[in-house]
Amino acid sequence: MNRGNKILKVENIDKNINNKQILQIRKYSVIKGKFNFIIGANGSGKTSLLNILSMIDNDYQGTIYYKGKIISKKERNCELRRRFSVIWQEPYLYRGNVYHNIALPLKLRGFNKKIIHKKVKNISQKIEIDDLLEQSVYTLSGGERQKVSIARALVTEPEILFVDEATTNLDEESINFFNSHFADLVTEEMTVVMVSHDRRQIKELADRIAYLKKGKILSSQAREEFDFSQLGAGICSSIEEIV
Amino acid sequence: MNYYSEAFREAFNLIITLDRELLNVVATSLRLSTSSTIIASTIAVPMAVIIARKDFSAKKFFNVILNTLLSLPTVVVGIFVYSLISRRGILGEYQLLFSSTGIIMGQTILILPLITALVRNTIFSLDEKLYKTAKSLGATKKQQFKLLIMEARYGIIGAVIAGFGRVLGEIGISMMLGGNIRGVTRTMTTAMALETNKGRFSFALALGIILLILSFTINFLVYFLQEGEHYEQR
Amino acid sequence: MKKRYFALFFILIIFLVLTGSAAAQDRLILATTTSTENSGLLDELIPPFEEIFEVRVDVVSVGTGQAISLGANGDADIIFVHAREAEDEFIEAGYGVNRRDVMYNDFVILGPPNDPVGISELESAVEAFSAIANAEAEFISRGDDSGTNKKELSIWVEAGVDLTESWYIEGGQGMGASITMADEREAYIFADRGTFLAYSGEIDLEVLNSGDPVLFNPYGIIPVNPAYHSHVNYPMAMAFVGFVTSQAGQNIINNFSSYGEQLFYPDAISSENLVD
């Protein structure tokens, strides 16, 4: 694997909260254009790692590389973050209607109204929420809220898409929609970093899998090489189904 | 009883015929209250955001002080500012006493803690995820602040209106720092005190009625805003 | 677009702060007592002066004690009060110069129409006060250290009465509120004639004792000493003294009436120089 494929890389990460060590990672890379999965038990530090990779959390010791270049704390600004998008487990939607929320990242980037309109229409049709655009976000169901947040993340056509257990709290129907459509929504060039428990997602989407335990990366490999037997009970309990 | 019903009739007459003196007092009051509310809000909102969002060592102490200042009597603010802007005070040379600026200073100080505390509470009650999300959407520092303000807008507007209501109805500061000068610093409340003393009861009553209508409108607006917010969240 | 909003916002603030403070005009701050302003006399006296001298007179009406301290602090340019002793102290301390007598009005003793103590029969104010004290009839005092209150207390001292008894009530309020209070309680009260006249339509109390020279209430006008407070508008203050003590000013005072009665008697010029 050549260097250029590692779009993001972290080294010697130390993250503490209230003197308690949350993460201690010697090395971890995100491979360009792939689905990079991070799995692990609850509290193993997956979300913390995602926050560091997406440069939302900058309060830690260690080095982060983007396309082979060290990114200092100062450089982890919105200009860089604008190449990324994040889908959270529980999305936060801003006061107003659905259209406003999907358009928001484009407005922040200073796009003109026409382009924003076109892009929002386009993405909401793909995610099948174009009939909800005028609705207040407070009237939406959990599944609809997550769809809006997915549209909001994808509308900027991010270089890297971070997904943090996007389906954990959703109903069956929404999970099915997500699983059957998500791969189509992601373009060839897009890199995905995904925290997930869902075995179907791991089975169908994962290119690479990193296993996180108590803040440390135990292994990070291509899915074909990944040793599922190392996983304890509770994480993807039926390993056989995955392999 | 007859005397008072006559006074009420006269008071309504003054309002309906848009008595010039009456309008002048009301306009002075609104002008001063609007100025001090705008100035206080411009300072209070960013201050509230800092108190709510930033960690600094004196924060607890600061919050205690803020809560104490909330119930500050107007005369206390009045005497404090008076000692500053009197000719013998530190700011004496600027001739602020008995001017609009003097009242505005006092009123601004009066409602600064009120608006700050109310906005702080609003920001406290917002979802923590808002901040992470704003960052993830690629907002600059300025845009993050703006998004925060937009999310808290109902609470902030409510706080500002509450501040406006407080200055509109206060008398201690207007009297002490303004001196009740006709056409300059004579507000609705000081005029009411004066006219009642003068025995011109109907004029004072007319002002009382207007003040009542205004504060009813203000409270209705606050209620409407809160309802609007609840409606939106339903 | 947003910049324009911002600019508008600031223009609004500046506009709001500046309007009404009318910076360019010459300004004279006159500190006086509430009762003086309440009488309405200043509304007659000031406008012609403002017109002649192209000045704006800002009247700050407060208690006598505060009016004098406003002058002492240099917060007013001129004071117009009625408390002779305090005025003399003010000048002795160097705060004021060129005091002039302007006019006088009088105090009256009010009481319920049936006059249970019978003070209307008595000649002097001191006798009336003694009678009230002996009968322990209820008496309302303003108790606010105002000029009226000081005058009242000086009469009590002369009558040699102990004021700690329960019939003596210190209301701590202005003249109008105190009169209303006395009316509700059918009590006696010491008041200035002007306020009484303003209230006479709505109360039952009547003037029971008046005319004793001790009840005369002289008004003086004193510019603040420019040697002590260099910033005061001394020329305009002297112009105002000149105006109110001139024939024109004194005539305005002489012709001023309230509820059909003359309230103030000018005494800066001799009476033959007054015009009706």
Short mmCIF file of N, CA, C and O in Angstrom, two decimals, chain B residues 3-4 31 34-35 38-39 42 82 85-88 95 97-101 104 146 178-184 186 194 196-199 201, chain C residues 2 9 12-13 16-17 19-20 27 29 37-38 43 56 58-61 70 72-75 95 174-177 195 198-199 202 228-229 231:
data_model
loop_
_atom_site.label_atom_id
_atom_site.label_comp_id
_atom_site.label_asym_id
_atom_site.label_seq_id
_atom_site.Cartn_x
_atom_site.Cartn_y
_atom_site.Cartn_z
N TYR B 3 -65.06 62.03 41.70
CA TYR B 3 -63.83 62.69 41.31
C TYR B 3 -62.97 61.76 40.45
O TYR B 3 -62.42 62.15 39.43
N TYR B 4 -62.90 60.51 40.86
CA TYR B 4 -62.02 59.59 40.14
C TYR B 4 -62.58 59.16 38.79
O TYR B 4 -61.84 58.98 37.83
N ARG B 31 -37.74 56.36 23.89
CA ARG B 31 -36.42 56.63 23.33
C ARG B 31 -35.32 56.20 24.30
O ARG B 31 -34.38 55.48 23.93
N THR B 34 -35.39 52.29 24.85
CA THR B 34 -34.89 51.57 23.69
C THR B 34 -33.37 51.67 23.64
O THR B 34 -32.68 50.67 23.43
N SER B 35 -32.85 52.88 23.84
CA SER B 35 -31.39 53.05 23.79
C SER B 35 -30.71 52.16 24.82
O SER B 35 -29.78 51.42 24.49
N ILE B 38 -30.93 48.46 23.92
CA ILE B 38 -30.05 48.07 22.81
C ILE B 38 -28.60 47.98 23.29
O ILE B 38 -27.90 47.00 23.05
N ILE B 39 -28.16 49.00 24.02
CA ILE B 39 -26.78 49.00 24.48
C ILE B 39 -26.53 47.83 25.44
O ILE B 39 -25.55 47.09 25.29
N THR B 42 -26.36 44.52 23.54
CA THR B 42 -25.14 44.31 22.76
C THR B 42 -24.00 43.84 23.65
O THR B 42 -23.14 43.10 23.20
N TYR B 82 -24.79 58.02 40.13
CA TYR B 82 -24.78 59.43 40.50
C TYR B 82 -23.40 59.83 41.03
O TYR B 82 -22.83 60.85 40.63
N ILE B 85 -21.02 60.22 38.05
CA ILE B 85 -21.15 61.26 37.02
C ILE B 85 -21.47 62.63 37.59
O ILE B 85 -21.59 63.59 36.84
N SER B 86 -21.62 62.72 38.91
CA SER B 86 -21.77 64.04 39.51
C SER B 86 -20.50 64.84 39.23
O SER B 86 -19.44 64.27 39.00
N ARG B 87 -20.64 66.16 39.26
CA ARG B 87 -19.50 67.02 38.96
C ARG B 87 -18.28 66.69 39.80
O ARG B 87 -17.15 66.91 39.42
N ARG B 88 -18.54 66.20 41.02
CA ARG B 88 -17.42 65.86 41.89
C ARG B 88 -17.00 64.40 41.70
O ARG B 88 -16.08 63.92 42.37
N GLN B 95 -20.18 66.02 32.06
CA GLN B 95 -21.52 66.60 32.21
C GLN B 95 -22.63 65.64 31.83
O GLN B 95 -23.47 65.94 31.00
N LEU B 97 -24.68 64.08 34.19
CA LEU B 97 -25.81 64.12 35.10
C LEU B 97 -26.91 65.00 34.52
O LEU B 97 -26.65 66.01 33.89
N PHE B 98 -28.14 64.61 34.76
CA PHE B 98 -29.31 65.32 34.25
C PHE B 98 -29.31 65.42 32.73
O PHE B 98 -29.63 66.44 32.16
N SER B 99 -28.87 64.35 32.09
CA SER B 99 -28.95 64.30 30.63
C SER B 99 -29.47 62.91 30.25
O SER B 99 -29.50 62.01 31.09
N SER B 100 -29.87 62.77 28.99
CA SER B 100 -30.33 61.46 28.51
C SER B 100 -29.25 60.42 28.72
O SER B 100 -29.51 59.30 29.14
N THR B 101 -28.01 60.82 28.44
CA THR B 101 -26.90 59.87 28.54
C THR B 101 -26.78 59.33 29.97
O THR B 101 -26.51 58.15 30.15
N ILE B 104 -29.46 56.77 30.47
CA ILE B 104 -29.17 55.57 29.67
C ILE B 104 -28.06 54.75 30.33
O ILE B 104 -28.13 53.53 30.41
N LYS B 146 -22.94 32.83 15.50
CA LYS B 146 -24.20 33.22 14.89
C LYS B 146 -25.24 32.10 14.98
O LYS B 146 -26.41 32.35 15.30
N GLY B 178 -31.72 61.59 35.84
CA GLY B 178 -32.30 62.42 34.79
C GLY B 178 -32.79 63.76 35.32
O GLY B 178 -32.73 64.76 34.63
N GLY B 179 -33.28 63.76 36.55
CA GLY B 179 -33.75 65.00 37.14
C GLY B 179 -35.13 65.41 36.67
O GLY B 179 -35.57 66.51 36.96
N ASN B 180 -35.82 64.54 35.92
CA ASN B 180 -37.20 64.82 35.54
C ASN B 180 -37.34 66.14 34.77
O ASN B 180 -38.23 66.94 35.01
N ILE B 181 -36.41 66.39 33.85
CA ILE B 181 -36.44 67.63 33.06
C ILE B 181 -37.41 67.47 31.90
O ILE B 181 -37.30 66.53 31.12
N ARG B 182 -38.32 68.41 31.79
CA ARG B 182 -39.37 68.27 30.78
C ARG B 182 -38.79 68.23 29.38
O ARG B 182 -37.94 69.04 29.01
N GLY B 183 -39.26 67.26 28.60
CA GLY B 183 -38.85 67.16 27.20
C GLY B 183 -37.49 66.52 27.01
O GLY B 183 -37.09 66.22 25.90
N VAL B 184 -36.74 66.37 28.08
CA VAL B 184 -35.40 65.80 27.96
C VAL B 184 -35.32 64.46 28.71
O VAL B 184 -35.01 63.43 28.13
N ARG B 186 -37.84 63.62 31.20
CA ARG B 186 -39.08 63.30 31.90
C ARG B 186 -39.69 62.05 31.30
O ARG B 186 -40.20 62.07 30.18
N LEU B 194 -44.59 63.20 39.45
CA LEU B 194 -44.70 64.66 39.50
C LEU B 194 -46.15 65.12 39.41
O LEU B 194 -46.62 65.92 40.22
N THR B 196 -48.92 63.52 39.91
CA THR B 196 -49.76 63.13 41.04
C THR B 196 -49.54 64.12 42.18
O THR B 196 -50.47 64.57 42.83
N ASN B 197 -48.26 64.46 42.38
CA ASN B 197 -47.90 65.41 43.43
C ASN B 197 -48.53 66.78 43.18
O ASN B 197 -48.88 67.50 44.10
N LYS B 198 -48.60 67.12 41.91
CA LYS B 198 -49.14 68.41 41.53
C LYS B 198 -50.67 68.45 41.65
O LYS B 198 -51.26 69.51 41.57
N GLY B 199 -51.26 67.28 41.78
CA GLY B 199 -52.70 67.21 41.82
C GLY B 199 -53.32 67.11 40.45
O GLY B 199 -54.53 67.20 40.28
N PHE B 201 -54.21 64.79 38.50
CA PHE B 201 -54.36 63.36 38.58
C PHE B 201 -54.64 62.70 37.23
O PHE B 201 -54.15 61.63 36.93
N LYS C 2 -25.42 42.41 5.08
CA LYS C 2 -25.34 42.33 6.54
C LYS C 2 -24.65 43.55 7.12
O LYS C 2 -25.01 44.04 8.17
N PHE C 9 -27.98 49.74 12.50
CA PHE C 9 -28.11 49.48 13.93
C PHE C 9 -27.35 50.53 14.74
O PHE C 9 -27.86 51.11 15.69
N LEU C 12 -28.84 53.94 14.53
CA LEU C 12 -30.02 54.01 15.39
C LEU C 12 -29.60 54.33 16.83
O LEU C 12 -30.17 55.21 17.47
N ILE C 13 -28.57 53.64 17.31
CA ILE C 13 -28.11 53.88 18.69
C ILE C 13 -27.66 55.32 18.84
O ILE C 13 -28.09 56.02 19.76
N LEU C 16 -30.51 57.65 18.83
CA LEU C 16 -31.30 57.59 20.05
C LEU C 16 -30.60 58.30 21.20
O LEU C 16 -31.22 58.97 22.00
N VAL C 17 -29.28 58.13 21.26
CA VAL C 17 -28.55 58.74 22.37
C VAL C 17 -28.50 60.26 22.21
O VAL C 17 -28.65 61.00 23.17
N THR C 19 -30.45 62.40 20.17
CA THR C 19 -31.66 63.21 20.08
C THR C 19 -32.10 63.59 21.47
O THR C 19 -32.07 62.79 22.39
N GLY C 20 -32.50 64.81 21.62
CA GLY C 20 -32.96 65.23 22.93
C GLY C 20 -31.86 65.79 23.79
O GLY C 20 -32.10 66.57 24.67
N ARG C 27 -27.05 75.77 27.80
CA ARG C 27 -27.94 75.10 28.72
C ARG C 27 -27.70 75.60 30.14
O ARG C 27 -26.55 75.78 30.56
N ILE C 29 -28.73 74.72 34.07
CA ILE C 29 -29.41 73.76 34.94
C ILE C 29 -29.85 74.47 36.21
O ILE C 29 -29.04 75.00 36.97
N GLU C 37 -41.75 73.84 41.37
CA GLU C 37 -42.11 73.42 40.03
C GLU C 37 -43.57 73.02 39.94
O GLU C 37 -44.25 73.32 38.97
N ASN C 38 -44.05 72.35 40.99
CA ASN C 38 -45.45 71.91 40.97
C ASN C 38 -46.43 73.08 40.88
O ASN C 38 -47.53 72.93 40.38
N ASP C 43 -43.28 77.52 34.55
CA ASP C 43 -43.76 77.39 33.17
C ASP C 43 -44.08 78.76 32.57
O ASP C 43 -44.13 78.92 31.35
N ARG C 56 -31.49 76.99 26.85
CA ARG C 56 -32.47 76.01 27.33
C ARG C 56 -32.29 75.87 28.83
O ARG C 56 -31.18 75.60 29.30
N ASP C 58 -32.91 73.73 31.99
CA ASP C 58 -33.32 72.40 32.44
C ASP C 58 -33.63 72.48 33.93
O ASP C 58 -32.74 72.73 34.74
N VAL C 59 -34.90 72.27 34.24
CA VAL C 59 -35.31 72.39 35.64
C VAL C 59 -35.23 71.02 36.31
O VAL C 59 -35.86 70.07 35.87
N VAL C 60 -34.43 70.94 37.35
CA VAL C 60 -34.36 69.71 38.14
C VAL C 60 -35.04 70.01 39.47
O VAL C 60 -34.55 70.81 40.25
N SER C 61 -36.19 69.37 39.68
CA SER C 61 -36.90 69.68 40.92
C SER C 61 -36.77 68.53 41.90
O SER C 61 -37.11 67.40 41.60
N LEU C 70 -27.02 69.84 45.16
CA LEU C 70 -26.72 69.83 43.72
C LEU C 70 -25.88 71.06 43.36
O LEU C 70 -24.94 70.98 42.55
N ALA C 72 -23.96 72.68 45.56
CA ALA C 72 -22.66 72.52 46.22
C ALA C 72 -21.76 71.57 45.42
O ALA C 72 -20.54 71.76 45.38
N ASN C 73 -22.37 70.56 44.77
CA ASN C 73 -21.58 69.61 43.99
C ASN C 73 -21.26 70.13 42.59
O ASN C 73 -20.55 69.48 41.83
N GLY C 74 -21.84 71.25 42.25
CA GLY C 74 -21.62 71.79 40.90
C GLY C 74 -22.44 71.08 39.85
O GLY C 74 -22.17 71.19 38.66
N ASP C 75 -23.46 70.34 40.28
CA ASP C 75 -24.31 69.65 39.32
C ASP C 75 -25.41 70.56 38.78
O ASP C 75 -26.11 70.20 37.84
N TYR C 95 -20.11 78.19 48.18
CA TYR C 95 -20.68 77.49 47.02
C TYR C 95 -21.47 78.42 46.11
O TYR C 95 -21.61 78.17 44.93
N GLY C 174 -44.02 63.29 49.88
CA GLY C 174 -44.11 64.64 49.34
C GLY C 174 -45.32 65.36 49.89
O GLY C 174 -46.15 64.78 50.60
N MET C 175 -45.43 66.64 49.55
CA MET C 175 -46.49 67.47 50.09
C MET C 175 -47.87 66.94 49.70
O MET C 175 -48.76 66.81 50.53
N GLY C 176 -48.03 66.64 48.41
CA GLY C 176 -49.33 66.20 47.91
C GLY C 176 -49.79 64.93 48.60
O GLY C 176 -50.91 64.84 49.11
N ALA C 177 -48.90 63.96 48.64
CA ALA C 177 -49.24 62.68 49.25
C ALA C 177 -49.55 62.87 50.74
O ALA C 177 -50.45 62.23 51.29
N THR C 195 -49.57 73.98 47.08
CA THR C 195 -49.97 72.59 46.98
C THR C 195 -51.39 72.41 47.50
O THR C 195 -52.19 71.66 46.94
N ALA C 198 -53.81 73.35 44.86
CA ALA C 198 -53.89 72.34 43.79
C ALA C 198 -54.76 71.17 44.21
O ALA C 198 -55.43 70.56 43.40
N TYR C 199 -54.77 70.90 45.52
CA TYR C 199 -55.51 69.75 46.01
C TYR C 199 -56.89 70.09 46.55
O TYR C 199 -57.67 69.20 46.87
N GLU C 202 -60.21 68.21 45.80
CA GLU C 202 -60.47 66.80 46.08
C GLU C 202 -60.33 66.43 47.55
O GLU C 202 -60.34 65.26 47.90
N TYR C 228 -15.61 78.47 42.63
CA TYR C 228 -15.55 77.15 43.26
C TYR C 228 -15.73 76.04 42.21
O TYR C 228 -15.02 75.05 42.20
N HIS C 229 -16.70 76.21 41.34
CA HIS C 229 -16.92 75.25 40.25
C HIS C 229 -16.75 76.00 38.93
O HIS C 229 -17.68 76.65 38.46
N HIS C 231 -16.72 75.19 35.91
CA HIS C 231 -17.46 74.79 34.70
C HIS C 231 -18.86 75.35 34.64
O HIS C 231 -19.52 75.25 33.63
#
